[in-house]
Amino acid sequence: MDKKIIRAEIRKKRRALSPEEAAARSQAICRFLQTCREYQEAETIYAYLSMPGEVCLDTLLLDAWQQGKQTAVPRVCGGQMTFHPLTSLSDVELSPMGIREPLCPDEVTTRKKVLLLMPGIAFDLLCNRIGQGGGYYDRYLSFHPLPQKWAVAFDFQLYQTLPSSPHDIKPDAVITESGLQARLPLTLA
């Protein structure tokens, strides 16, 4: 299956989701993440601010702040994505692409016990990922490798297999409202 066809198929399914259904599914994902050891032990959560149709992690960000965790979300400038501190959902602005981004210009420097949560269009059982098509996460992670990279998605975004390219960086796990769906084997360094 072609990536363009998959993107069109998933975008159609996202548009068909009511805001209430998307919120309920997002809440289930956030509740599941809060029970995971990796989230509980993380000192820093790299998340994202959702666009319509994406898993909304706002509840998880609120929980992270209550737990005293550092949080960071991406900004895109000149084709590059960087992560910046976020301490309040009111400290955001809309980018030219209509995406909520943090106001803070400082890039996050703490990388201790980081859990990165990434969106995407589609995922498979081998943790392959199809993103929006801009390559932002692939570029960021190729220069800033992180030990824990998890993808969050709705159940309908999960496929048995997906096409992948050598430059595609896989998440270590895929989480949906049904829980853990795929996980790469742990490797010892």
XYZ file of C-alpha atoms in Angstrom:
189
model
C 0.000 0.000 0.000
C 1.251 3.480 -0.886
C 1.941 6.018 1.910
C -0.200 8.660 0.167
C -3.182 6.303 0.084
C -2.724 5.422 3.753
C -2.500 9.105 4.716
C -5.718 9.875 2.810
C -7.497 6.884 4.368
C -6.536 7.794 7.933
C -7.271 11.501 7.492
C -10.774 10.543 6.302
C -11.284 8.361 9.392
C -10.003 11.161 11.653
C -12.470 13.636 10.146
C -15.287 11.139 10.803
C -14.479 11.030 14.544
C -16.697 13.283 16.622
C -14.848 15.604 19.022
C -16.413 13.670 21.918
C -15.196 10.309 20.596
C -11.688 11.669 19.949
C -11.613 13.109 23.489
C -12.779 9.821 25.054
C -10.189 7.819 23.119
C -7.458 10.342 23.993
C -8.393 10.131 27.684
C -8.096 6.325 27.571
C -4.607 6.628 26.055
C -3.529 9.180 28.681
C -4.859 6.963 31.504
C -2.954 3.972 30.116
C 0.265 5.983 29.783
C -0.001 7.130 33.397
C 0.128 3.466 34.517
C 3.300 2.693 32.546
C 6.584 2.400 34.454
C 8.405 4.369 31.734
C 6.072 7.341 32.205
C 6.173 7.132 35.991
C 9.998 7.029 36.044
C 10.508 9.706 33.387
C 11.804 13.059 34.609
C 11.116 14.769 31.283
C 8.186 14.200 28.925
C 8.600 15.303 25.321
C 5.048 15.455 24.009
C 3.223 17.442 21.348
C 0.206 19.725 21.170
C -2.411 17.979 19.075
C -4.050 19.088 15.885
C -7.694 18.156 15.220
C -7.952 14.391 14.727
C -4.756 13.563 16.648
C -4.520 11.973 20.069
C -4.747 14.864 22.538
C -2.150 14.655 25.323
C -3.224 17.782 27.218
C -4.455 15.673 30.180
C -1.124 13.869 30.333
C 0.743 17.183 30.318
C -1.386 18.380 33.255
C -0.583 15.162 35.129
C 3.125 15.511 34.338
C 3.154 19.025 35.822
C 1.382 17.763 38.954
C 4.057 15.041 39.231
C 6.842 17.657 38.975
C 8.060 16.424 35.598
C 9.651 18.732 33.046
C 7.656 18.872 29.819
C 8.590 20.027 26.357
C 6.751 20.296 23.055
C 7.955 21.020 19.526
C 8.289 24.204 17.523
C 9.117 24.189 13.829
C 11.297 26.900 12.334
C 13.050 26.794 8.991
C 12.091 23.167 8.420
C 13.649 22.023 11.711
C 11.815 20.832 14.796
C 13.121 21.620 18.285
C 11.617 20.925 21.716
C 10.899 23.771 24.125
C 9.731 23.868 27.745
C 6.021 24.117 28.401
C 4.597 24.773 31.858
C 1.053 25.854 30.956
C -1.380 25.199 28.127
C -1.950 28.953 27.949
C 1.707 29.584 27.018
C 1.166 28.686 23.362
C 0.578 30.396 20.047
C -0.624 29.189 16.670
C 2.067 28.589 14.076
C 1.556 29.657 10.449
C 0.472 26.022 9.837
C -2.209 26.310 12.551
C -0.377 24.137 15.097
C -0.154 25.102 18.764
C 3.478 25.773 19.671
C 5.168 26.918 22.888
C 5.964 30.598 23.343
C 9.255 29.900 25.104
C 12.245 30.397 22.789
C 14.627 28.331 24.960
C 15.363 24.819 23.759
C 15.165 22.069 26.370
C 18.578 20.901 27.518
C 17.637 18.288 30.145
C 17.732 14.838 28.610
C 17.710 12.693 31.752
C 15.073 9.936 31.861
C 13.189 11.294 28.843
C 10.064 9.728 27.378
C 9.153 11.124 23.957
C 5.550 10.737 22.784
C 5.042 11.213 19.062
C 2.029 11.393 16.778
C 1.727 9.907 13.326
C -0.694 8.903 10.640
C -0.260 5.133 10.819
C 1.768 2.471 12.626
C 2.235 -1.254 12.275
C 2.997 -4.204 14.537
C 6.740 -3.838 13.803
C 6.639 -0.206 15.003
C 6.971 1.236 11.516
C 5.537 4.752 11.334
C 4.030 6.919 8.626
C 4.021 10.567 9.655
C 2.458 13.626 8.078
C 5.132 13.571 5.374
C 7.412 16.398 6.528
C 10.064 14.175 8.121
C 10.312 16.380 11.233
C 10.506 13.549 13.780
C 12.894 11.495 11.633
C 15.270 14.461 11.297
C 15.019 15.424 14.956
C 15.617 11.894 16.231
C 18.499 11.253 13.837
C 20.365 14.160 15.495
C 18.940 13.734 19.024
C 18.574 10.009 19.699
C 16.403 9.321 22.729
C 16.207 6.020 24.592
C 12.403 5.968 24.897
C 10.304 6.980 21.881
C 6.653 5.978 22.024
C 3.937 6.620 19.478
C 0.335 7.304 20.393
C -2.521 6.682 17.986
C -6.124 5.590 17.755
C -6.848 1.901 17.128
C -7.876 2.567 13.515
C -4.385 3.918 12.780
C -2.791 0.514 13.377
C -1.995 -1.732 10.389
C -0.507 -5.215 10.187
C 2.358 -3.964 7.989
C 3.316 -0.645 6.449
C 5.845 0.432 3.850
C 8.988 1.884 5.389
C 12.184 3.553 4.240
C 15.711 3.165 5.653
C 15.666 6.736 7.045
C 12.391 6.175 8.945
C 12.986 6.120 12.700
C 10.727 3.698 14.515
C 9.111 4.375 17.848
C 9.982 1.844 20.540
C 6.299 1.207 21.270
C 2.862 2.028 19.887
C 0.071 2.856 22.338
C -3.635 3.128 21.439
C -6.815 3.385 23.479
C -6.663 -0.429 23.728
C -3.220 -0.257 25.372
C 0.208 -1.411 24.212
C -0.057 -2.607 20.590
C 3.556 -3.069 19.494
C 6.966 -2.880 21.082
C 10.454 -3.254 19.680
C 12.631 -5.777 21.500
C 14.883 -4.206 24.107
C 18.542 -4.248 23.190
C 21.447 -4.125 25.594
C 24.014 -1.428 24.929
